[in-house]
JSON list of C-alpha atoms in Angstrom, two decimals:
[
{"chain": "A", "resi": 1, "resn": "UNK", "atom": "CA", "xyz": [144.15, 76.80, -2.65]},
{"chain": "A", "resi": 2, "resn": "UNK", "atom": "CA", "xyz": [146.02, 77.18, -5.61]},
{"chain": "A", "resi": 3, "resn": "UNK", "atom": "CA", "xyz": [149.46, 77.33, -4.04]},
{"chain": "A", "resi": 4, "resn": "UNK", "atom": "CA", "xyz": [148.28, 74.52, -2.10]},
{"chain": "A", "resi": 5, "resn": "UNK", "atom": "CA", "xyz": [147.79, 72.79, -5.30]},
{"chain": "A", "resi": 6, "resn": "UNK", "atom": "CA", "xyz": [150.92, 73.67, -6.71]},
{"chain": "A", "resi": 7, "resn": "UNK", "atom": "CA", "xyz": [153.14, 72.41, -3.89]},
{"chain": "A", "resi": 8, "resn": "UNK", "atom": "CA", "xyz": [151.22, 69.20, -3.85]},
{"chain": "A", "resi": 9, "resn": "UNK", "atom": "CA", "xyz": [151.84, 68.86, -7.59]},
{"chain": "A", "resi": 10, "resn": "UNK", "atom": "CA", "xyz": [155.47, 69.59, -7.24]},
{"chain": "A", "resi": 11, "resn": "UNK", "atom": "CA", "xyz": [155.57, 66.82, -4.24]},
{"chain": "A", "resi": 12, "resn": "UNK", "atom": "CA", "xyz": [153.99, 64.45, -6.42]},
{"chain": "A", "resi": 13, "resn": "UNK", "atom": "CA", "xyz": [156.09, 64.82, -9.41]},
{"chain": "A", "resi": 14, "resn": "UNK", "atom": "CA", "xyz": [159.31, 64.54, -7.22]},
{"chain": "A", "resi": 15, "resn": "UNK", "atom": "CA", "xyz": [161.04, 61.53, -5.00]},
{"chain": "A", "resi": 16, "resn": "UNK", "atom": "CA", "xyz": [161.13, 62.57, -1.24]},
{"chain": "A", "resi": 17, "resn": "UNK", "atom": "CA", "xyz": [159.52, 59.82, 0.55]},
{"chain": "A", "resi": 18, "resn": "UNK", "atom": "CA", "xyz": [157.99, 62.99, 3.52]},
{"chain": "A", "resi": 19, "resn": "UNK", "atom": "CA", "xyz": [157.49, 66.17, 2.66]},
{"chain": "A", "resi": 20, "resn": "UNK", "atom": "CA", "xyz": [156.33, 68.70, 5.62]},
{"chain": "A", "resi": 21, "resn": "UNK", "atom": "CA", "xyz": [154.81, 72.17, 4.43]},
{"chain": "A", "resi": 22, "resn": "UNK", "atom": "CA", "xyz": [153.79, 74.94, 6.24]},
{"chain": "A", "resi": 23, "resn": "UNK", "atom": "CA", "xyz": [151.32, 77.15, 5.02]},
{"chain": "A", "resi": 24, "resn": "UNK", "atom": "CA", "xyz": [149.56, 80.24, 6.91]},
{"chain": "A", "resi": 25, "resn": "UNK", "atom": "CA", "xyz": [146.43, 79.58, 5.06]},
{"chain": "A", "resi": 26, "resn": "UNK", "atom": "CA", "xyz": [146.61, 75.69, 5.31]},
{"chain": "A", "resi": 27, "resn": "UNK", "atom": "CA", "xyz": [143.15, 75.53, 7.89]},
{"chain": "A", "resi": 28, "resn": "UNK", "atom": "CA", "xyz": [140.43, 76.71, 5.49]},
{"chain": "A", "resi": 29, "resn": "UNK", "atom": "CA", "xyz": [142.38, 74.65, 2.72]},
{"chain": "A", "resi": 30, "resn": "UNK", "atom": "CA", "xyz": [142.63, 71.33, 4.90]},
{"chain": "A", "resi": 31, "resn": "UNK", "atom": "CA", "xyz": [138.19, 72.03, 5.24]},
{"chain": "A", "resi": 32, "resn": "UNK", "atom": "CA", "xyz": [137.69, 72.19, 2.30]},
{"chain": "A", "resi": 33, "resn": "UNK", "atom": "CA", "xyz": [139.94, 69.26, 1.26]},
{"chain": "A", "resi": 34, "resn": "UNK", "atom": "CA", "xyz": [138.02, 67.87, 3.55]},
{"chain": "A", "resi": 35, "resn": "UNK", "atom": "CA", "xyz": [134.62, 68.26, 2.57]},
{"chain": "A", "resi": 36, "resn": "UNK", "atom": "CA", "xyz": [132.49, 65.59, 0.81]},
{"chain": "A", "resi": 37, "resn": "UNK", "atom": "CA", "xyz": [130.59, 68.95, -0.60]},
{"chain": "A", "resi": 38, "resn": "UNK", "atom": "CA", "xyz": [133.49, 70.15, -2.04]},
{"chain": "A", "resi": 39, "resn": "UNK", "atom": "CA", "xyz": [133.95, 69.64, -5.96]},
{"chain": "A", "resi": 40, "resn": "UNK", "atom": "CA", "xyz": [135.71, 72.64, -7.49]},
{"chain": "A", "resi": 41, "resn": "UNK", "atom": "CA", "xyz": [138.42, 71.41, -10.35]},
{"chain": "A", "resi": 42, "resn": "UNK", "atom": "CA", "xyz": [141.63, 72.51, -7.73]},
{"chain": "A", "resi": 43, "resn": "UNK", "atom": "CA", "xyz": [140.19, 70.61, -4.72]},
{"chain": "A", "resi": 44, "resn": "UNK", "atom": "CA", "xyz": [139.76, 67.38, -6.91]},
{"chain": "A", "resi": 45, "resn": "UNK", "atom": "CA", "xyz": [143.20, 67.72, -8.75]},
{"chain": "A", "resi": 46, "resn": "UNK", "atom": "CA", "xyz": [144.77, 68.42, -5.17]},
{"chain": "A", "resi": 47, "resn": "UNK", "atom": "CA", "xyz": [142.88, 65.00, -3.83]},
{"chain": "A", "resi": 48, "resn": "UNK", "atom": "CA", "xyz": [143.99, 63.25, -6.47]},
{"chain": "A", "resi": 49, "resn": "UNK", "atom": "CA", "xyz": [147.66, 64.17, -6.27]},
{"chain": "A", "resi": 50, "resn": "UNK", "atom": "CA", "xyz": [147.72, 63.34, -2.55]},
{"chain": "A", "resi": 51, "resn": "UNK", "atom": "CA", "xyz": [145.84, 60.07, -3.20]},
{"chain": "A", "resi": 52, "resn": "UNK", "atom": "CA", "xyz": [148.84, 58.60, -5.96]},
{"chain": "A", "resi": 53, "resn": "UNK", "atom": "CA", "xyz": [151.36, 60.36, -2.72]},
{"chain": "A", "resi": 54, "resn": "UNK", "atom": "CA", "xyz": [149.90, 57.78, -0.69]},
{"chain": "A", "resi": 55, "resn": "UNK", "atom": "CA", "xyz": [150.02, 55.22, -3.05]},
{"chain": "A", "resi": 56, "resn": "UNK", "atom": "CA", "xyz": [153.55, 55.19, -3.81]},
{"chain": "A", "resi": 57, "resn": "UNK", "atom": "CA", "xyz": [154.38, 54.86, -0.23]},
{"chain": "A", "resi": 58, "resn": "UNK", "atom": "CA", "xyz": [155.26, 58.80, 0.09]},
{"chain": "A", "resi": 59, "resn": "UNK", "atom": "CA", "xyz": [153.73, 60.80, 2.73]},
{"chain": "A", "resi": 60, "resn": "UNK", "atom": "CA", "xyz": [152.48, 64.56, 3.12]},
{"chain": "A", "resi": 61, "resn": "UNK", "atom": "CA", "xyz": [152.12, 66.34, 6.59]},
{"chain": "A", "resi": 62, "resn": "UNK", "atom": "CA", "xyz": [150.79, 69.29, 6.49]},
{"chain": "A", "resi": 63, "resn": "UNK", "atom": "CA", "xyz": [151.02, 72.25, 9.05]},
{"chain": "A", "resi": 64, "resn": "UNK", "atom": "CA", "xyz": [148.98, 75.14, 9.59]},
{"chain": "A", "resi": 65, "resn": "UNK", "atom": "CA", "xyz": [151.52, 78.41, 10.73]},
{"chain": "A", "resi": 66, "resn": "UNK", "atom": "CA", "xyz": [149.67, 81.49, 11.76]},
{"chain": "A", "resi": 67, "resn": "UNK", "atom": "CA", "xyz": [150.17, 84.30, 9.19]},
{"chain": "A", "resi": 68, "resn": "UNK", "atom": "CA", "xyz": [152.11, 88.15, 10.15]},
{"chain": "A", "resi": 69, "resn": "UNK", "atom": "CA", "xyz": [153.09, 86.67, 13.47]},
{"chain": "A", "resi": 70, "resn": "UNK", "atom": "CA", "xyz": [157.21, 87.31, 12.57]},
{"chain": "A", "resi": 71, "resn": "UNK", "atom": "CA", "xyz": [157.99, 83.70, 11.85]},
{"chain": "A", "resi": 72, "resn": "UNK", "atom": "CA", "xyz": [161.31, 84.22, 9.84]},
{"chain": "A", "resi": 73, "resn": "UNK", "atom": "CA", "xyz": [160.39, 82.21, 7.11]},
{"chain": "A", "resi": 74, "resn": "UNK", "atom": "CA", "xyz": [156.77, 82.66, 6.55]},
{"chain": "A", "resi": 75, "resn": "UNK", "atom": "CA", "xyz": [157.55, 86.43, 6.62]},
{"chain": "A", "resi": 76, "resn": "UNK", "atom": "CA", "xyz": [160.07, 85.98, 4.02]},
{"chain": "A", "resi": 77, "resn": "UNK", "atom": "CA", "xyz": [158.29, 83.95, 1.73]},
{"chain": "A", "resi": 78, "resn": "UNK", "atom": "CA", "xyz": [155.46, 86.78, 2.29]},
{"chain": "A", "resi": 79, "resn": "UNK", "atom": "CA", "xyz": [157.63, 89.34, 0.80]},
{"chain": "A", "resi": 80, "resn": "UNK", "atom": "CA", "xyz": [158.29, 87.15, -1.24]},
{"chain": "A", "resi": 81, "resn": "UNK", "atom": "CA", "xyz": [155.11, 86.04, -3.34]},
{"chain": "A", "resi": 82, "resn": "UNK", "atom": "CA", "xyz": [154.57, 90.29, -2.50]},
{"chain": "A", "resi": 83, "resn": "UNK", "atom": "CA", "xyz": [157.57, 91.64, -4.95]},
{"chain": "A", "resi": 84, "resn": "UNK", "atom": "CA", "xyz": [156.35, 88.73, -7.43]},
{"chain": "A", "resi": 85, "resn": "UNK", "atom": "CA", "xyz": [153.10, 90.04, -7.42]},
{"chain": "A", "resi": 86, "resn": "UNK", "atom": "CA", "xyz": [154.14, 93.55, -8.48]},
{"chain": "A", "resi": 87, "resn": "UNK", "atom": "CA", "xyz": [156.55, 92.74, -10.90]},
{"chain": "A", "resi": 88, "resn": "UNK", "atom": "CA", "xyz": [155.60, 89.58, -12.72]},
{"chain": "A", "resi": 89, "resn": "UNK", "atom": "CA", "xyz": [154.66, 90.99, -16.54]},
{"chain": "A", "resi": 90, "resn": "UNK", "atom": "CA", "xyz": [152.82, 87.93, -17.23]},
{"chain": "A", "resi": 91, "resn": "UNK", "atom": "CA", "xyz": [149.08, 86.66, -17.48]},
{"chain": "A", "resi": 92, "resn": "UNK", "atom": "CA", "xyz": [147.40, 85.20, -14.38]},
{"chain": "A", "resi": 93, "resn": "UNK", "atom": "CA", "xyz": [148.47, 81.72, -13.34]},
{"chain": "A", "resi": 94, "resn": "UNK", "atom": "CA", "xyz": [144.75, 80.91, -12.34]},
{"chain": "A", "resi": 95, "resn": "UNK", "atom": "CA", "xyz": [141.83, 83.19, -12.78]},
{"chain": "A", "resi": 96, "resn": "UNK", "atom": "CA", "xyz": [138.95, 81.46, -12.27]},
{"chain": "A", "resi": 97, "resn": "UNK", "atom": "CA", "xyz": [136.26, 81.98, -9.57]},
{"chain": "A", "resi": 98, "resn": "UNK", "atom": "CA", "xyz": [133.21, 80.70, -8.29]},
{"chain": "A", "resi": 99, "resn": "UNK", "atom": "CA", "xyz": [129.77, 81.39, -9.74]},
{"chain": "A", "resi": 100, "resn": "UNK", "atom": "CA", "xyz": [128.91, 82.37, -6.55]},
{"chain": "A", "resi": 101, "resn": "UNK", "atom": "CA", "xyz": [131.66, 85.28, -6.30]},
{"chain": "A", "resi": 102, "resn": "UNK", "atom": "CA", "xyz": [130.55, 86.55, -9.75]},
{"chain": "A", "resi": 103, "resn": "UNK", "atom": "CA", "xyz": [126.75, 86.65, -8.81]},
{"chain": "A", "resi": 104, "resn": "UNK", "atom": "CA", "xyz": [128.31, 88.16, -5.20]},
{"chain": "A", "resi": 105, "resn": "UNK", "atom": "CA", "xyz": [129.82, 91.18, -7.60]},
{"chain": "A", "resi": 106, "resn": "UNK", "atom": "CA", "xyz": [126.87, 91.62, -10.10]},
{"chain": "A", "resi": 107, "resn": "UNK", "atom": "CA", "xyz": [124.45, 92.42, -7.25]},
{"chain": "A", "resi": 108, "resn": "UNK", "atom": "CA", "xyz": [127.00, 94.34, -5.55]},
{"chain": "A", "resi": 109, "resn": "UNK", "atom": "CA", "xyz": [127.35, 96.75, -8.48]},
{"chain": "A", "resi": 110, "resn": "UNK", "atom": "CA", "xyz": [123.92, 97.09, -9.48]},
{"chain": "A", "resi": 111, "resn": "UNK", "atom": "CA", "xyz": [122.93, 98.24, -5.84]},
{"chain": "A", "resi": 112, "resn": "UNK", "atom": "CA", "xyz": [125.41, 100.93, -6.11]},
{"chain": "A", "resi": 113, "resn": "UNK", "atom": "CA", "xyz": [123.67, 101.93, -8.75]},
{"chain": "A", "resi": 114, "resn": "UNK", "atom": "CA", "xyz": [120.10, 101.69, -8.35]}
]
């Protein structure tokens, strides 16, 4: 969701009047885009980016592209965000998690040691 968020940002703050992405993760993204349930701080800052998109006239299409299935340039930006993630020196560009992933952990570690 976060690079989702990013490259929405990025369309926003530029002038293309379409912009088509393809993303391998793009299908659990779009539900939970989606979802009226859905209120976590990236989802609303993503809506709200595509909502001034549309209001300016621009538009967004997004496409979903199956992951590790040797399309040239989803494998390449793969190895891609790979070498960035073992070399980059710097903090985290985003490291917060749900409550529920942090509850998820804390029982998981105190049943491995009970």
């Amino acid at each position: 969701m976060v690079t989702l968020q990013r490259a929405i940002s990025r369309v926003k703050n530029g002038k293309n009047g379409l912009v088509n992405m393809f993303k391998d993760i793009i299908r659990s993204c779009l539900e939970v885009l989606i979802s009226s349930r859905t209120y976590h701080s990236l989802v609303r800052k993503t809506r709200r980016d595509i909502s001034e998109i549309i209001t300016e006239g621009r538009a967004v299409h997004l496409f979903c592209v199956r992951a590790h299935t040797g399309i040239s340039g989803n494998e390449c930006a793969n190895e891609l965000a790979r070498r960035a993630a073992l070399t980059k020196k710097t903090i985290a560009d985003y490291d917060c998690f749900p409550l529920s992933y942090a509850k998820k952990v804390i029982r998981s570690e105190s049943l491995k040691e009970w």
